[in-house]
Amino acid sequence: MPQHVIVDADGINDEVIPFIVAINSHDGRSPYQVVVTPWRPVCGNTERLAVQDALTRWTVRHTRNATERIREARRTLGLSIRYYDQWAAEETALARTDLAINQFDQLIDTLWPLDDTATARSARTREVRRDRLHRLFADEAERAGRTAYAGERAVTDYLDHYAPIRPSAASGLRGNLSGARGLRLLEGIDDELKSTAHRRLTQLRQR
């Protein structure tokens, strides 16, 4: 997109680069889609998440008429600009909302609940994940303060770079971890977790 997005210009002044990504399947398995993807250069995070009254992903119709293509392009740009305007406003609000460590732990438990019948291995995995998230939160808090914004960045950082994934043979990426992570970002596998974190943290600023 032509202009970068600035979160909390009077505070942390965090720069985010807005992209539009077009995804198409030529074998008929999926429609032509457009995705908005905010990218934060500081940590290389893809910040895509659902915000109020704005779309993060939509389908573009296949049309033959040139005029219709122009209309679709204008519609796509309009939806993207609306998304980024709303996204920047909500992220700025999070940057001005304090987040205590026990509130961050509650967020972690919401995103990755542990069942009462969980095995010892699952419990260990939970503790390893929690420890990683705590360290990511501490790193983010050094620059952005102990805020809901830092908490959301920590969750996004974990999902983008540290969450365990297993590249499948079906994807053609077995053994290619970086390629599998890239495909996961494009396909939006973790979008719902990111959006859930965003909604929960947004509720804190409304109390």
XYZ file of C-alpha atoms in Angstrom:
207
model
C 0.000 0.000 0.000
C 1.226 3.582 -0.636
C 1.485 4.671 2.994
C 2.716 2.969 6.143
C 0.542 2.687 9.257
C 1.706 4.259 12.517
C 0.426 2.870 15.819
C 0.287 5.359 18.717
C 2.096 8.197 16.931
C 2.373 10.217 20.158
C 3.742 7.266 22.130
C 5.613 4.190 20.876
C 5.302 5.402 17.261
C 5.353 1.852 15.900
C 5.590 1.505 12.116
C 3.639 -1.198 10.294
C 3.826 -1.877 6.545
C 0.415 -2.570 4.947
C 0.164 -5.104 2.123
C -2.540 -6.527 -0.096
C -1.903 -10.144 -1.069
C -3.731 -11.745 -3.999
C -4.044 -15.535 -3.874
C -5.345 -17.611 -6.748
C -5.604 -21.318 -7.503
C -5.336 -22.331 -11.148
C -6.610 -25.862 -10.567
C -10.057 -24.856 -9.314
C -9.456 -25.847 -5.689
C -9.986 -22.343 -4.307
C -11.393 -18.984 -5.439
C -9.415 -15.853 -6.182
C -8.902 -14.161 -2.820
C -7.506 -10.912 -1.517
C -5.942 -10.688 1.949
C -4.816 -7.634 3.900
C -1.593 -8.316 5.792
C 0.004 -5.750 8.112
C 3.695 -6.540 8.569
C 5.688 -5.158 11.499
C 9.351 -4.767 10.445
C 10.695 -4.731 14.027
C 10.056 -8.435 14.464
C 8.835 -9.615 11.083
C 5.369 -10.409 12.408
C 2.319 -10.728 10.211
C -0.299 -8.846 12.211
C -3.391 -10.010 10.354
C -6.424 -10.113 12.615
C -10.111 -9.324 12.491
C -11.129 -5.862 13.634
C -14.532 -4.321 14.153
C -16.548 -3.720 10.965
C -13.596 -4.429 8.641
C -12.693 -7.443 6.524
C -9.297 -9.129 6.524
C -9.996 -11.529 3.618
C -12.496 -11.533 0.785
C -13.176 -13.127 -2.593
C -12.844 -11.230 -5.856
C -15.130 -12.227 -8.698
C -13.683 -13.552 -11.961
C -14.899 -11.154 -14.641
C -14.072 -10.715 -18.319
C -15.244 -7.148 -18.706
C -12.491 -4.539 -18.214
C -14.863 -2.097 -16.522
C -15.858 -4.724 -13.983
C -12.185 -5.377 -13.242
C -11.674 -1.683 -12.508
C -14.652 -1.718 -10.166
C -13.298 -4.774 -8.366
C -9.889 -3.114 -8.012
C -11.474 0.016 -6.524
C -13.569 -2.095 -4.185
C -10.490 -4.032 -3.064
C -8.529 -0.862 -2.354
C -11.466 0.680 -0.511
C -11.869 -2.356 1.721
C -8.127 -2.410 2.420
C -7.949 1.259 3.373
C -10.973 0.833 5.639
C -9.334 -2.157 7.305
C -6.070 -0.359 7.981
C -7.782 2.756 9.325
C -9.783 0.676 11.788
C -6.806 -1.553 12.594
C -4.529 1.380 13.462
C -7.177 2.905 15.741
C -7.706 -0.336 17.670
C -3.982 -1.055 17.984
C -3.322 2.465 19.280
C -5.956 1.902 21.947
C -4.221 -1.348 22.970
C -0.889 0.500 23.166
C -2.469 2.762 25.792
C -3.916 -0.094 27.869
C -1.837 -1.537 30.732
C -1.553 -5.319 30.938
C -0.602 -7.111 34.155
C 1.219 -10.450 33.990
C -1.763 -12.308 35.477
C -3.962 -10.849 32.719
C -1.451 -12.066 30.144
C -1.552 -15.535 31.731
C -5.352 -15.499 31.494
C -5.037 -14.684 27.802
C -2.652 -17.607 27.290
C -5.053 -19.979 29.058
C -7.903 -18.751 26.843
C -5.951 -19.321 23.645
C -4.489 -22.693 24.673
C -6.764 -24.250 27.309
C -5.498 -27.373 29.068
C -8.031 -30.156 29.404
C -8.479 -31.851 32.795
C -7.508 -35.147 31.181
C -4.329 -33.744 29.615
C -1.271 -35.976 29.654
C 1.996 -35.132 31.396
C 3.486 -34.424 27.971
C 0.735 -31.905 27.215
C 1.342 -30.241 30.571
C 5.061 -29.923 29.790
C 4.291 -28.495 26.362
C 2.016 -25.969 28.028
C 4.763 -24.831 30.389
C 7.315 -24.542 27.588
C 4.858 -22.442 25.568
C 4.030 -20.238 28.560
C 7.722 -19.658 29.273
C 8.363 -18.663 25.653
C 5.380 -16.305 25.651
C 6.537 -14.686 28.901
C 9.957 -14.022 27.382
C 8.412 -12.588 24.218
C 6.137 -10.366 26.296
C 9.115 -9.129 28.318
C 11.008 -8.334 25.104
C 8.060 -6.419 23.652
C 7.431 -4.602 26.939
C 10.936 -3.104 26.846
C 9.889 -0.997 23.873
C 6.105 -0.803 24.033
C 5.610 -0.950 27.819
C 3.652 -3.609 29.698
C 0.606 -3.000 27.565
C -2.096 -4.942 25.759
C -0.285 -4.049 22.540
C 2.898 -5.747 23.783
C 0.829 -8.777 24.816
C -0.744 -9.052 21.393
C 2.653 -8.700 19.709
C 4.017 -11.509 21.905
C 1.185 -13.849 20.851
C 1.666 -12.941 17.190
C 5.435 -13.424 17.448
C 4.934 -16.863 18.993
C 2.471 -17.996 16.330
C 4.558 -16.659 13.439
C 7.982 -17.898 14.560
C 7.868 -20.375 17.444
C 4.652 -22.424 17.414
C 5.413 -26.050 16.440
C 4.448 -26.980 12.888
C 4.953 -30.119 10.825
C 5.311 -29.523 7.058
C 3.248 -32.174 5.299
C 4.160 -34.171 2.236
C 0.870 -33.089 0.636
C 1.987 -29.442 0.671
C 5.263 -30.337 -1.012
C 7.105 -28.661 1.859
C 8.192 -31.599 3.992
C 11.463 -30.595 5.633
C 11.069 -26.968 4.537
C 10.134 -25.261 7.794
C 10.417 -21.649 6.589
C 8.357 -22.411 3.483
C 5.693 -24.120 5.586
C 5.514 -21.106 7.915
C 5.135 -18.788 4.929
C 2.307 -20.889 3.506
C 0.665 -20.993 6.938
C 0.687 -17.176 7.066
C -0.802 -16.811 3.588
C -3.518 -19.351 4.270
C -4.363 -17.684 7.587
C -4.145 -20.850 9.692
C -3.542 -18.840 12.871
C -5.801 -15.878 12.055
C -8.521 -17.011 14.445
C -6.099 -17.301 17.370
C -4.732 -13.843 16.613
C -8.234 -12.428 16.351
C -9.288 -14.086 19.612
C -6.297 -12.522 21.373
C -7.198 -9.159 19.889
C -10.820 -9.387 21.022
C -9.862 -10.410 24.558
C -7.335 -7.604 24.900
C -9.766 -5.100 23.416
C -12.225 -5.990 26.171
C -9.652 -4.887 28.763
C -9.602 -1.326 27.500
C -13.386 -1.193 27.604
C -13.596 -1.999 31.345
